[in-house]
mmCIF file of C-alpha atoms and ligand atoms in Angstrom:
data_model
loop_
_atom_site.group_PDB
_atom_site.id
_atom_site.type_symbol
_atom_site.label_atom_id
_atom_site.label_comp_id
_atom_site.label_asym_id
_atom_site.label_seq_id
_atom_site.Cartn_x
_atom_site.Cartn_y
_atom_site.Cartn_z
ATOM 1 C CA MET A 1 78.805 -12.704 -69.338
ATOM 2 C CA LEU A 2 82.231 -11.451 -69.647
ATOM 3 C CA GLY A 3 83.227 -12.135 -65.970
ATOM 4 C CA GLN A 4 83.131 -15.904 -66.369
ATOM 5 C CA PHE A 5 83.930 -15.489 -70.454
ATOM 6 C CA PRO A 6 86.723 -14.375 -72.477
ATOM 7 C CA VAL A 7 85.205 -13.581 -75.914
ATOM 8 C CA VAL A 8 80.626 -11.339 -75.716
ATOM 9 C CA SER A 9 78.471 -11.638 -79.052
ATOM 10 C CA ILE A 10 76.214 -9.110 -79.136
ATOM 11 C CA LEU A 11 73.717 -9.750 -81.855
ATOM 12 C CA GLY A 12 71.210 -8.595 -82.454
ATOM 13 C CA ALA A 13 69.466 -6.794 -86.504
ATOM 14 C CA ARG A 14 71.251 -3.198 -87.380
ATOM 15 C CA GLN A 15 71.349 -0.245 -85.670
ATOM 16 C CA VAL A 16 68.568 -1.349 -82.835
ATOM 17 C CA GLY A 17 71.613 -1.056 -80.858
ATOM 18 C CA LYS A 18 74.160 -2.518 -79.808
ATOM 19 C CA THR A 19 77.548 0.276 -81.263
ATOM 20 C CA THR A 20 75.207 2.495 -77.936
ATOM 21 C CA LEU A 21 74.948 0.004 -75.410
ATOM 22 C CA ALA A 22 79.289 -1.848 -76.210
ATOM 23 C CA ARG A 23 80.052 2.283 -76.088
ATOM 24 C CA GLN A 24 78.891 2.870 -72.678
ATOM 25 C CA PHE A 25 79.435 -0.441 -71.627
ATOM 26 C CA SER A 26 83.415 0.988 -72.829
ATOM 27 C CA GLU A 27 82.998 3.972 -70.736
ATOM 28 C CA SER A 28 82.915 2.183 -67.131
ATOM 29 C CA TRP A 29 85.193 -0.412 -67.181
ATOM 30 C CA ASN A 30 87.709 -0.281 -65.711
ATOM 31 C CA GLY A 31 90.504 -0.344 -67.101
ATOM 32 C CA PRO A 32 92.121 -0.284 -70.492
ATOM 33 C CA THR A 33 89.249 0.552 -73.278
ATOM 34 C CA HIS A 34 90.260 -0.174 -77.010
ATOM 35 C CA THR A 35 87.352 -0.532 -79.824
ATOM 36 C CA PHE A 36 87.587 -1.950 -83.484
ATOM 37 C CA ASP A 37 85.366 -1.195 -85.940
ATOM 38 C CA LEU A 38 85.304 -3.568 -89.394
ATOM 39 C CA GLU A 39 83.493 -0.974 -91.582
ATOM 40 C CA ASN A 40 86.284 1.735 -90.971
ATOM 41 C CA PRO A 41 88.804 1.370 -93.390
ATOM 42 C CA ALA A 42 91.215 2.298 -90.712
ATOM 43 C CA ASP A 43 90.794 -0.045 -88.365
ATOM 44 C CA ILE A 44 90.371 -2.664 -91.102
ATOM 45 C CA ALA A 45 94.106 -1.191 -91.901
ATOM 46 C CA ARG A 46 95.082 -1.887 -88.160
ATOM 47 C CA LEU A 47 94.149 -5.190 -88.110
ATOM 48 C CA SER A 48 95.802 -6.704 -90.994
ATOM 49 C CA GLU A 49 97.975 -8.758 -88.693
ATOM 50 C CA PRO A 50 95.978 -9.305 -86.250
ATOM 51 C CA LEU A 51 98.660 -11.905 -83.488
ATOM 52 C CA LEU A 52 100.468 -9.226 -83.606
ATOM 53 C CA ALA A 53 97.425 -6.254 -83.910
ATOM 54 C CA LEU A 54 95.773 -7.698 -80.596
ATOM 55 C CA GLU A 55 99.160 -9.634 -78.286
ATOM 56 C CA ARG A 56 100.292 -7.128 -76.763
ATOM 57 C CA LEU A 57 96.699 -5.883 -75.839
ATOM 58 C CA GLU A 58 94.995 -5.944 -72.177
ATOM 59 C CA GLY A 59 91.604 -4.786 -71.182
ATOM 60 C CA LEU A 60 88.992 -4.728 -72.670
ATOM 61 C CA VAL A 61 88.894 -4.770 -77.175
ATOM 62 C CA VAL A 62 85.538 -4.239 -79.024
ATOM 63 C CA ILE A 63 85.302 -5.461 -82.128
ATOM 64 C CA ASP A 64 82.187 -3.653 -84.036
ATOM 65 C CA GLU A 65 80.568 -5.378 -87.453
ATOM 66 C CA ALA A 66 83.164 -8.506 -86.340
ATOM 67 C CA GLN A 67 81.179 -10.697 -88.650
ATOM 68 C CA LEU A 68 83.376 -8.848 -92.046
ATOM 69 C CA ASN A 69 85.852 -10.929 -90.711
ATOM 70 C CA PRO A 70 85.509 -14.684 -90.169
ATOM 71 C CA ASP A 71 88.599 -15.022 -89.944
ATOM 72 C CA LEU A 72 89.603 -13.353 -86.537
ATOM 73 C CA PHE A 73 87.956 -15.934 -85.107
ATOM 74 C CA PRO A 74 90.960 -18.770 -84.019
ATOM 75 C CA VAL A 75 93.243 -15.344 -84.070
ATOM 76 C CA LEU A 76 90.921 -14.924 -80.656
ATOM 77 C CA ARG A 77 90.998 -17.963 -79.886
ATOM 78 C CA VAL A 78 94.764 -18.315 -79.680
ATOM 79 C CA LEU A 79 94.789 -15.490 -77.919
ATOM 80 C CA VAL A 80 92.486 -16.235 -75.079
ATOM 81 C CA ASP A 81 93.926 -19.139 -74.391
ATOM 82 C CA ARG A 82 97.197 -17.990 -73.371
ATOM 83 C CA PRO A 83 97.857 -18.224 -69.859
ATOM 84 C CA ALA A 84 97.304 -15.595 -67.862
ATOM 85 C CA VAL A 85 96.512 -13.074 -69.789
ATOM 86 C CA HIS A 86 93.948 -9.883 -69.179
ATOM 87 C CA VAL A 87 92.422 -9.233 -71.833
ATOM 88 C CA ARG A 88 88.103 -9.905 -73.181
ATOM 89 C CA PHE A 89 86.632 -9.275 -75.934
ATOM 90 C CA LEU A 90 83.116 -7.552 -76.733
ATOM 91 C CA LEU A 91 82.446 -8.783 -80.210
ATOM 92 C CA LEU A 92 79.433 -7.036 -81.507
ATOM 93 C CA GLY A 93 76.670 -8.259 -84.857
ATOM 94 C CA SER A 94 74.086 -7.826 -87.152
ATOM 95 C CA ALA A 95 74.260 -11.359 -88.352
ATOM 96 C CA SER A 96 73.390 -14.733 -86.710
ATOM 97 C CA PRO A 97 75.912 -17.412 -85.708
ATOM 98 C CA LYS A 98 74.515 -19.780 -87.949
ATOM 99 C CA LEU A 99 75.604 -17.437 -90.945
ATOM 100 C CA VAL A 100 78.868 -16.690 -89.663
ATOM 101 C CA ARG A 101 81.158 -19.178 -90.703
ATOM 102 C CA GLY A 102 82.796 -20.038 -88.211
ATOM 103 C CA ILE A 103 82.059 -18.306 -85.204
ATOM 104 C CA SER A 104 80.950 -20.898 -82.504
ATOM 105 C CA GLU A 105 83.382 -23.169 -83.706
ATOM 106 C CA SER A 106 86.433 -21.564 -83.243
ATOM 107 C CA LEU A 107 85.471 -20.258 -79.890
ATOM 108 C CA ALA A 108 83.350 -23.561 -78.660
ATOM 109 C CA GLY A 109 83.178 -23.064 -75.093
ATOM 110 C CA ARG A 110 85.174 -19.160 -74.621
ATOM 111 C CA VAL A 111 81.832 -17.540 -76.325
ATOM 112 C CA ALA A 112 78.309 -16.425 -74.869
ATOM 113 C CA ALA A 113 76.190 -15.334 -76.825
ATOM 114 C CA LEU A 114 73.669 -11.688 -75.994
ATOM 115 C CA ASP A 115 71.035 -11.203 -78.334
ATOM 116 C CA LEU A 116 69.893 -7.511 -78.260
ATOM 117 C CA ASP A 117 66.288 -6.022 -79.307
ATOM 118 C CA GLY A 118 64.167 -3.085 -79.686
ATOM 119 C CA PHE A 119 63.273 -1.409 -76.716
ATOM 120 C CA GLY A 120 60.767 -4.187 -75.384
ATOM 121 C CA LEU A 121 56.970 -3.291 -73.808
ATOM 122 C CA SER A 122 58.519 -3.008 -69.914
ATOM 123 C CA GLU A 123 61.518 -1.069 -70.642
ATOM 124 C CA VAL A 124 59.636 1.651 -73.114
ATOM 125 C CA GLY A 125 55.924 1.080 -70.600
ATOM 126 C CA GLY A 126 52.447 0.218 -70.634
ATOM 127 C CA ASP A 127 51.199 3.667 -71.216
ATOM 128 C CA HIS A 128 54.019 4.501 -74.144
ATOM 129 C CA MET A 129 52.376 0.627 -75.760
ATOM 130 C CA GLU A 130 50.347 2.336 -78.664
ATOM 131 C CA PRO A 131 53.495 4.059 -79.914
ATOM 132 C CA LEU A 132 55.729 1.075 -79.659
ATOM 133 C CA TRP A 133 53.247 -1.492 -81.055
ATOM 134 C CA LEU A 134 52.990 1.124 -83.896
ATOM 135 C CA ARG A 135 56.890 2.394 -85.098
ATOM 136 C CA GLY A 136 58.280 -0.140 -83.530
ATOM 137 C CA GLY A 137 61.478 -1.323 -81.013
ATOM 138 C CA PHE A 138 64.225 0.067 -82.928
ATOM 139 C CA PRO A 139 65.037 3.629 -80.978
ATOM 140 C CA ARG A 140 65.498 6.011 -84.211
ATOM 141 C CA SER A 141 61.738 5.143 -85.553
ATOM 142 C CA TYR A 142 60.505 4.476 -81.856
ATOM 143 C CA LEU A 143 61.771 7.863 -80.593
ATOM 144 C CA ALA A 144 61.722 9.610 -84.121
ATOM 145 C CA SER A 145 58.740 13.269 -83.577
ATOM 146 C CA SER A 146 56.701 12.181 -85.183
ATOM 147 C CA ASP A 147 54.874 8.968 -86.392
ATOM 148 C CA GLY A 148 55.638 9.563 -90.718
ATOM 149 C CA ALA A 149 59.779 10.806 -88.970
ATOM 150 C CA SER A 150 58.964 7.187 -87.584
ATOM 151 C CA ALA A 151 58.162 5.532 -91.249
ATOM 152 C CA THR A 152 60.226 7.434 -92.912
ATOM 153 C CA TRP A 153 62.517 6.054 -91.105
ATOM 154 C CA ARG A 154 61.473 3.237 -91.279
ATOM 155 C CA GLU A 155 61.318 3.089 -95.397
ATOM 156 C CA GLU A 156 65.242 4.270 -95.591
ATOM 157 C CA PHE A 157 65.892 1.139 -92.887
ATOM 158 C CA ILE A 158 64.317 -1.413 -95.225
ATOM 159 C CA ARG A 159 66.032 -0.241 -98.178
ATOM 160 C CA SER A 160 69.777 0.068 -97.159
ATOM 161 C CA VAL A 161 68.689 -3.589 -95.247
ATOM 162 C CA VAL A 162 67.161 -5.015 -99.060
ATOM 163 C CA GLU A 163 70.759 -3.404 -100.855
ATOM 164 C CA ARG A 164 73.648 -3.547 -98.449
ATOM 165 C CA ASP A 165 72.763 -5.988 -95.276
ATOM 166 C CA LEU A 166 71.831 -9.273 -97.556
ATOM 167 C CA PRO A 167 73.556 -9.066 -99.855
ATOM 168 C CA GLY A 168 76.260 -8.475 -97.834
ATOM 169 C CA LEU A 169 76.072 -11.587 -95.787
ATOM 170 C CA GLY A 170 75.617 -13.380 -99.244
ATOM 171 C CA MET A 171 71.770 -13.365 -99.273
ATOM 172 C CA PRO A 172 71.610 -14.253 -104.044
ATOM 173 C CA LEU A 173 68.559 -12.027 -104.931
ATOM 174 C CA ALA A 174 69.105 -8.776 -106.315
ATOM 175 C CA ALA A 175 67.681 -5.660 -103.901
ATOM 176 C CA ALA A 176 64.620 -5.233 -105.297
ATOM 177 C CA ALA A 177 62.854 -9.146 -104.762
ATOM 178 C CA ILE A 178 64.668 -9.297 -101.211
ATOM 179 C CA ARG A 179 61.835 -6.046 -101.086
ATOM 180 C CA ARG A 180 59.718 -7.951 -103.033
ATOM 181 C CA PHE A 181 60.273 -11.611 -100.574
ATOM 182 C CA TRP A 182 60.068 -9.572 -97.248
ATOM 183 C CA THR A 183 56.941 -8.030 -97.629
ATOM 184 C CA MET A 184 55.598 -11.298 -99.165
ATOM 185 C CA LEU A 185 56.427 -12.512 -95.643
ATOM 186 C CA ALA A 186 54.539 -8.933 -94.158
ATOM 187 C CA HIS A 187 51.222 -10.694 -95.427
ATOM 188 C CA LEU A 188 52.246 -13.736 -94.502
ATOM 189 C CA HIS A 189 53.311 -12.536 -90.770
ATOM 190 C CA GLY A 190 51.497 -14.389 -88.236
ATOM 191 C CA GLN A 191 50.604 -17.538 -90.010
ATOM 192 C CA VAL A 192 51.745 -21.474 -90.752
ATOM 193 C CA LEU A 193 54.999 -21.406 -93.226
ATOM 194 C CA ASN A 194 53.985 -23.280 -95.747
ATOM 195 C CA LEU A 195 57.110 -23.590 -97.960
ATOM 196 C CA SER A 196 55.711 -25.090 -102.249
ATOM 197 C CA GLU A 197 52.727 -22.192 -101.452
ATOM 198 C CA LEU A 198 55.902 -19.498 -101.357
ATOM 199 C CA GLY A 199 57.582 -21.261 -103.232
ATOM 200 C CA ARG A 200 54.789 -21.318 -105.905
ATOM 201 C CA ALA A 201 54.151 -17.627 -105.287
ATOM 202 C CA PHE A 202 56.951 -16.196 -105.706
ATOM 203 C CA GLY A 203 58.248 -18.551 -108.786
ATOM 204 C CA VAL A 204 61.261 -20.532 -107.018
ATOM 205 C CA SER A 205 61.676 -24.039 -105.422
ATOM 206 C CA ASP A 206 60.850 -24.371 -102.033
ATOM 207 C CA THR A 207 65.000 -24.591 -100.840
ATOM 208 C CA ALA A 208 65.264 -21.925 -102.539
ATOM 209 C CA VAL A 209 62.844 -19.840 -100.340
ATOM 210 C CA ARG A 210 64.300 -22.116 -97.160
ATOM 211 C CA ARG A 211 66.924 -20.545 -97.734
ATOM 212 C CA TYR A 212 65.621 -16.950 -98.342
ATOM 213 C CA VAL A 213 63.827 -17.022 -94.761
ATOM 214 C CA ASP A 214 67.290 -18.434 -93.114
ATOM 215 C CA PHE A 215 68.571 -14.507 -93.995
ATOM 216 C CA LEU A 216 66.388 -12.791 -92.772
ATOM 217 C CA ALA A 217 66.153 -15.461 -90.002
ATOM 218 C CA GLY A 218 69.821 -14.775 -89.769
ATOM 219 C CA ALA A 219 69.509 -11.623 -90.418
ATOM 220 C CA TYR A 220 67.119 -11.088 -86.756
ATOM 221 C CA LEU A 221 64.519 -9.113 -89.486
ATOM 222 C CA VAL A 222 61.673 -11.947 -89.287
ATOM 223 C CA ARG A 223 61.615 -14.864 -86.494
ATOM 224 C CA GLN A 224 60.443 -18.159 -86.390
ATOM 225 C CA LEU A 225 58.301 -20.273 -83.599
ATOM 226 C CA GLN A 226 58.560 -24.122 -83.775
ATOM 227 C CA PRO A 227 55.803 -25.888 -83.209
ATOM 228 C CA TRP A 228 55.294 -28.245 -79.815
ATOM 229 C CA HIS A 229 54.500 -31.295 -80.602
ATOM 230 C CA GLU A 230 52.418 -33.714 -77.946
ATOM 231 C CA ASN A 231 52.243 -37.461 -78.099
ATOM 232 C CA ILE A 232 49.014 -37.489 -78.086
ATOM 233 C CA SER A 233 46.797 -38.878 -81.109
ATOM 234 C CA LYS A 234 45.564 -36.766 -82.670
ATOM 235 C CA ARG A 235 47.387 -35.627 -85.713
ATOM 236 C CA GLN A 236 49.153 -32.222 -84.904
ATOM 237 C CA VAL A 237 51.101 -29.138 -87.400
ATOM 238 C CA ARG A 238 55.228 -29.721 -87.641
ATOM 239 C CA SER A 239 55.702 -27.028 -89.553
ATOM 240 C CA PRO A 240 57.789 -23.670 -87.393
ATOM 241 C CA LYS A 241 55.276 -19.933 -88.385
ATOM 242 C CA LEU A 242 56.644 -16.456 -89.193
ATOM 243 C CA TYR A 243 56.642 -13.422 -87.789
ATOM 244 C CA VAL A 244 58.547 -9.791 -88.862
ATOM 245 C CA ALA A 245 60.402 -9.508 -85.923
ATOM 246 C CA ASP A 246 59.226 -5.960 -85.167
ATOM 247 C CA SER A 247 55.927 -4.235 -86.326
ATOM 248 C CA GLY A 248 57.592 -1.059 -87.580
ATOM 249 C CA ILE A 249 58.430 -2.898 -89.445
ATOM 250 C CA LEU A 250 55.776 -5.190 -90.291
ATOM 251 C CA HIS A 251 53.407 -2.257 -90.783
ATOM 252 C CA THR A 252 56.252 -0.170 -92.683
ATOM 253 C CA LEU A 253 56.565 -3.950 -95.142
ATOM 254 C CA LEU A 254 52.174 -3.688 -95.144
ATOM 255 C CA GLY A 255 52.377 -0.072 -96.556
ATOM 256 C CA LEU A 256 50.776 1.591 -93.328
ATOM 257 C CA ARG A 257 51.582 4.910 -91.803
ATOM 258 C CA THR A 258 49.061 5.220 -88.938
ATOM 259 C CA TRP A 259 46.724 4.082 -86.614
ATOM 260 C CA ALA A 260 43.898 3.802 -88.319
ATOM 261 C CA ASP A 261 45.802 1.947 -91.634
ATOM 262 C CA VAL A 262 46.599 -0.092 -89.284
ATOM 263 C CA GLU A 263 43.581 -0.832 -87.695
ATOM 264 C CA GLN A 264 41.731 -1.091 -91.091
ATOM 265 C CA HIS A 265 43.859 -3.820 -91.719
ATOM 266 C CA PRO A 266 42.711 -7.198 -92.610
ATOM 267 C CA LYS A 267 46.207 -8.265 -90.523
ATOM 268 C CA VAL A 268 46.105 -5.907 -87.489
ATOM 269 C CA GLY A 269 44.461 -9.546 -85.281
ATOM 270 C CA ALA A 270 47.770 -10.468 -86.463
ATOM 271 C CA SER A 271 50.551 -7.557 -86.139
ATOM 272 C CA PHE A 272 49.446 -7.437 -82.268
ATOM 273 C CA GLU A 273 49.403 -11.368 -81.978
ATOM 274 C CA GLY A 274 52.966 -10.375 -82.590
ATOM 275 C CA PHE A 275 53.763 -7.881 -80.389
ATOM 276 C CA ALA A 276 51.893 -9.457 -77.365
ATOM 277 C CA LEU A 277 54.440 -12.554 -78.310
ATOM 278 C CA GLU A 278 57.595 -10.267 -77.873
ATOM 279 C CA ALA A 279 55.996 -8.433 -74.469
ATOM 280 C CA VAL A 280 55.206 -11.672 -73.387
ATOM 281 C CA THR A 281 58.970 -13.508 -74.931
ATOM 282 C CA THR A 282 61.206 -10.166 -73.523
ATOM 283 C CA ARG A 283 58.673 -10.803 -70.093
ATOM 284 C CA LEU A 284 59.453 -14.570 -69.512
ATOM 285 C CA ALA A 285 63.238 -13.925 -70.511
ATOM 286 C CA SER A 286 63.102 -17.223 -72.476
ATOM 287 C CA LYS A 287 65.360 -19.075 -74.660
ATOM 288 C CA PRO A 288 63.438 -19.228 -78.928
ATOM 289 C CA GLU A 289 63.692 -23.118 -77.348
ATOM 290 C CA GLU A 290 61.615 -22.558 -75.340
ATOM 291 C CA CYS A 291 58.686 -20.994 -77.543
ATOM 292 C CA HIS A 292 56.210 -22.589 -79.301
ATOM 293 C CA PHE A 293 53.197 -22.802 -80.502
ATOM 294 C CA TRP A 294 50.770 -25.545 -80.676
ATOM 295 C CA ALA A 295 47.833 -26.363 -83.544
ATOM 296 C CA THR A 296 45.856 -30.047 -84.496
ATOM 297 C CA HIS A 297 44.826 -30.292 -88.219
ATOM 298 C CA ALA A 298 41.868 -31.135 -86.500
ATOM 299 C CA GLY A 299 41.347 -26.497 -85.525
ATOM 300 C CA ALA A 300 42.534 -26.534 -81.509
ATOM 301 C CA GLU A 301 45.450 -24.535 -81.784
ATOM 302 C CA LEU A 302 46.656 -21.724 -78.728
ATOM 303 C CA ASP A 303 49.450 -19.546 -79.503
ATOM 304 C CA LEU A 304 52.026 -19.604 -77.376
ATOM 305 C CA VAL A 305 53.619 -22.513 -75.232
ATOM 306 C CA VAL A 306 56.687 -22.156 -73.155
ATOM 307 C CA VAL A 307 59.052 -25.313 -71.715
ATOM 308 C CA ARG A 308 60.554 -24.531 -69.301
ATOM 309 C CA GLY A 309 61.861 -27.688 -67.076
ATOM 310 C CA ASN A 310 58.098 -28.671 -66.300
ATOM 311 C CA ARG A 311 57.010 -25.477 -66.136
ATOM 312 C CA ARG A 312 54.820 -25.109 -69.389
ATOM 313 C CA LEU A 313 52.150 -22.360 -69.931
ATOM 314 C CA GLY A 314 50.633 -21.101 -72.111
ATOM 315 C CA PHE A 315 49.064 -18.106 -73.789
ATOM 316 C CA GLU A 316 45.938 -16.731 -76.401
ATOM 317 C CA PHE A 317 47.220 -13.041 -78.157
ATOM 318 C CA LYS A 318 43.561 -11.635 -78.395
ATOM 319 C CA ARG A 319 42.546 -8.314 -79.866
ATOM 320 C CA SER A 320 39.686 -7.103 -77.842
ATOM 321 C CA ALA A 321 39.042 -6.311 -74.277
ATOM 322 C CA ALA A 322 36.539 -8.711 -73.887
ATOM 323 C CA PRO A 323 38.188 -11.999 -74.864
ATOM 324 C CA ARG A 324 36.102 -14.999 -73.694
ATOM 325 C CA VAL A 325 37.102 -18.798 -73.698
ATOM 326 C CA THR A 326 37.452 -20.979 -76.478
ATOM 327 C CA LYS A 327 36.715 -24.757 -76.980
ATOM 328 C CA SER A 328 40.726 -24.814 -77.987
ATOM 329 C CA MET A 329 42.015 -22.746 -75.222
ATOM 330 C CA ARG A 330 40.056 -25.571 -73.327
ATOM 331 C CA ILE A 331 41.813 -28.902 -74.863
ATOM 332 C CA ALA A 332 44.675 -26.831 -75.628
ATOM 333 C CA LEU A 333 45.012 -26.559 -71.756
ATOM 334 C CA GLU A 334 44.180 -29.703 -70.542
ATOM 335 C CA ASP A 335 45.735 -32.473 -74.304
ATOM 336 C CA LEU A 336 48.768 -29.877 -73.270
ATOM 337 C CA LYS A 337 48.967 -30.708 -68.994
ATOM 338 C CA LEU A 338 48.960 -27.279 -69.242
ATOM 339 C CA ASP A 339 49.978 -24.708 -65.678
ATOM 340 C CA SER A 340 48.183 -22.221 -66.514
ATOM 341 C CA ILE A 341 46.562 -20.255 -70.032
ATOM 342 C CA ASP A 342 46.811 -16.360 -69.739
ATOM 343 C CA VAL A 343 44.920 -14.499 -73.113
ATOM 344 C CA ILE A 344 46.677 -11.095 -73.108
ATOM 345 C CA HIS A 345 44.686 -8.772 -74.211
ATOM 346 C CA LEU A 346 44.345 -4.797 -75.376
ATOM 347 C CA GLY A 347 41.261 -4.526 -72.783
ATOM 348 C CA SER A 348 42.751 -2.501 -68.649
ATOM 349 C CA HIS A 349 41.291 -5.500 -66.632
ATOM 350 C CA VAL A 350 42.931 -8.658 -64.832
ATOM 351 C CA PHE A 351 39.891 -11.412 -64.790
ATOM 352 C CA PRO A 352 39.566 -15.235 -64.058
ATOM 353 C CA LEU A 353 38.374 -16.885 -67.660
ATOM 354 C CA ALA A 354 38.359 -20.431 -66.397
ATOM 355 C CA ASP A 355 39.664 -22.576 -64.068
ATOM 356 C CA GLY A 356 43.525 -22.521 -65.131
ATOM 357 C CA ILE A 357 42.131 -19.837 -67.076
ATOM 358 C CA ARG A 358 42.531 -15.910 -66.839
ATOM 359 C CA ALA A 359 42.874 -12.159 -68.606
ATOM 360 C CA VAL A 360 45.506 -9.843 -68.478
ATOM 361 C CA PRO A 361 46.211 -6.920 -70.285
ATOM 362 C CA VAL A 362 49.153 -6.622 -72.664
ATOM 363 C CA ARG A 363 49.812 -3.426 -71.195
ATOM 364 C CA SER A 364 50.408 -5.167 -67.711
ATOM 365 C CA LEU A 365 51.626 -8.098 -68.904
ATOM 366 C CA GLY A 366 54.742 -7.216 -67.055
ATOM 367 C CA SER A 367 53.042 -7.133 -62.681
ATOM 368 C CA HIS A 368 51.164 -10.313 -64.292
ATOM 369 C CA ILE A 369 52.948 -13.179 -65.376
ATOM 370 C CA SER A 370 56.420 -14.490 -65.264
ATOM 371 C CA LEU A 371 58.294 -17.838 -64.428
ATOM 372 C CA ARG A 372 58.104 -19.225 -60.940
HETATM 373 N N1 LIG B 1 68.966 3.373 -75.646
HETATM 374 C C1 LIG B 1 68.529 4.008 -76.582
HETATM 375 N N2 LIG B 1 68.004 4.928 -76.952
HETATM 376 C C2 LIG B 1 68.619 6.167 -77.330
HETATM 377 N N3 LIG B 1 68.931 6.283 -78.796
HETATM 378 C C3 LIG B 1 69.939 5.039 -78.638
HETATM 379 C C4 LIG B 1 70.227 4.324 -77.789
HETATM 380 N N4 LIG B 1 70.496 3.298 -78.206
HETATM 381 C C5 LIG B 1 70.890 3.379 -80.060
HETATM 382 N N5 LIG B 1 70.117 4.148 -80.009
HETATM 383 C C6 LIG B 1 69.427 5.219 -81.300
HETATM 384 O O1 LIG B 1 69.494 4.434 -82.498
HETATM 385 C C7 LIG B 1 70.626 4.113 -83.587
HETATM 386 C C8 LIG B 1 70.888 2.984 -83.860
HETATM 387 O O2 LIG B 1 72.144 2.471 -82.883
HETATM 388 P P1 LIG B 1 73.223 2.083 -82.636
HETATM 389 O O3 LIG B 1 74.420 2.547 -83.839
HETATM 390 O O4 LIG B 1 74.650 1.735 -81.638
HETATM 391 O O5 LIG B 1 72.787 0.926 -82.872
HETATM 392 P P2 LIG B 1 73.690 -0.664 -84.506
HETATM 393 O O6 LIG B 1 72.883 -1.315 -83.708
HETATM 394 O O7 LIG B 1 75.496 -1.010 -83.921
HETATM 395 O O8 LIG B 1 74.134 -0.243 -85.510
HETATM 396 P P3 LIG B 1 74.352 -0.873 -87.081
HETATM 397 O O9 LIG B 1 74.019 -2.185 -86.325
HETATM 398 O O10 LIG B 1 73.768 -0.378 -87.912
HETATM 399 O O11 LIG B 1 76.036 -0.708 -86.811
HETATM 400 C C9 LIG B 1 71.762 5.653 -83.369
HETATM 401 O O12 LIG B 1 71.134 6.697 -83.818
HETATM 402 C C10 LIG B 1 71.730 5.309 -81.342
HETATM 403 O O13 LIG B 1 71.741 7.152 -81.709
HETATM 404 MG MG1 LIG B 2 77.202 -0.881 -85.058
#
């Protein structure tokens, strides 16, 4: 992307590995490199006159935690618009452009954004599916020396996010209330978002709840899946579904530390659904706007529909080793004119279930599904 755009941003949740990735990348950069970390007081001082500090630099300039100084973006635009200068900027940040004032406006047409997630199933390999599901994909959590150490890391992560990061982004709640809200969302993981119900339960208005959800989504901590709407006579659900962005964080919010805890919890099916959803969308490299769920008020539903060009792939997630065809799947296949439905399951075999519908194990989904 840096070959094509003067500015590239790597955005993702706290602790997901942005700085590490940027450091590895700078080490391989052919030419001079410079790094500024906007959480480091010395670097903040070096950048107090940004135009002056940056205008003589050539090569790769990494600006870490760039969201902390939105005034920098118009300066970058001036710098990259100069003719014949050899400079590239790599911005790292843990807040989405929606939450950071001015990045898209100031740098329109000059910036490409790359979203960074935690470790995915294709990276750790299907044999490591269980620890990845239990611990989630944050490097420190996944690589911890024991399940207990991993759970403790996540507990600390949640604490620092609610005490420091979310208030820092402007979320107008005390740490304990943010934690309570996030935990409420964990209990709704995989369900259609009902703002007025959530507002009532939390004791605030629909609009306040909407804003709180946007803060958590903007910090890459929850994910919303938009509903698909097909032009048919059936009444269809129009609100998004909500997922906690990482299975490990979900488990910690629900107080689940071990496999036994997860397996006995009523949300285990929803946890699998979120985990498998992440695995499929990462494998297909699908953009959020290509991913939907579908549901009618009469009760037909499909967990995931990925739409790209004229391709339409359907997915169901079943925490069982012997999934069966349901009426819902047949209705979805026909009403949505899907190319296929893959039922992603916990067993170990690929097998046909019906015309256009097959069962695919989550462990090996990488070798069976693609958008080609
Ligand atoms: N690919 C990796 N393999 C192993 N460990 C990693 C990897 N990437 C990151 N880590 C570890 O994960 C932790 C977080 O990484 P890093 O500081 O790069 O994340 P970050 O996204 O910049 O976090 P923050 O938003 O808090 O600045 C570090 O301890 C780092 O060593
Ligand atoms: Mg960092």
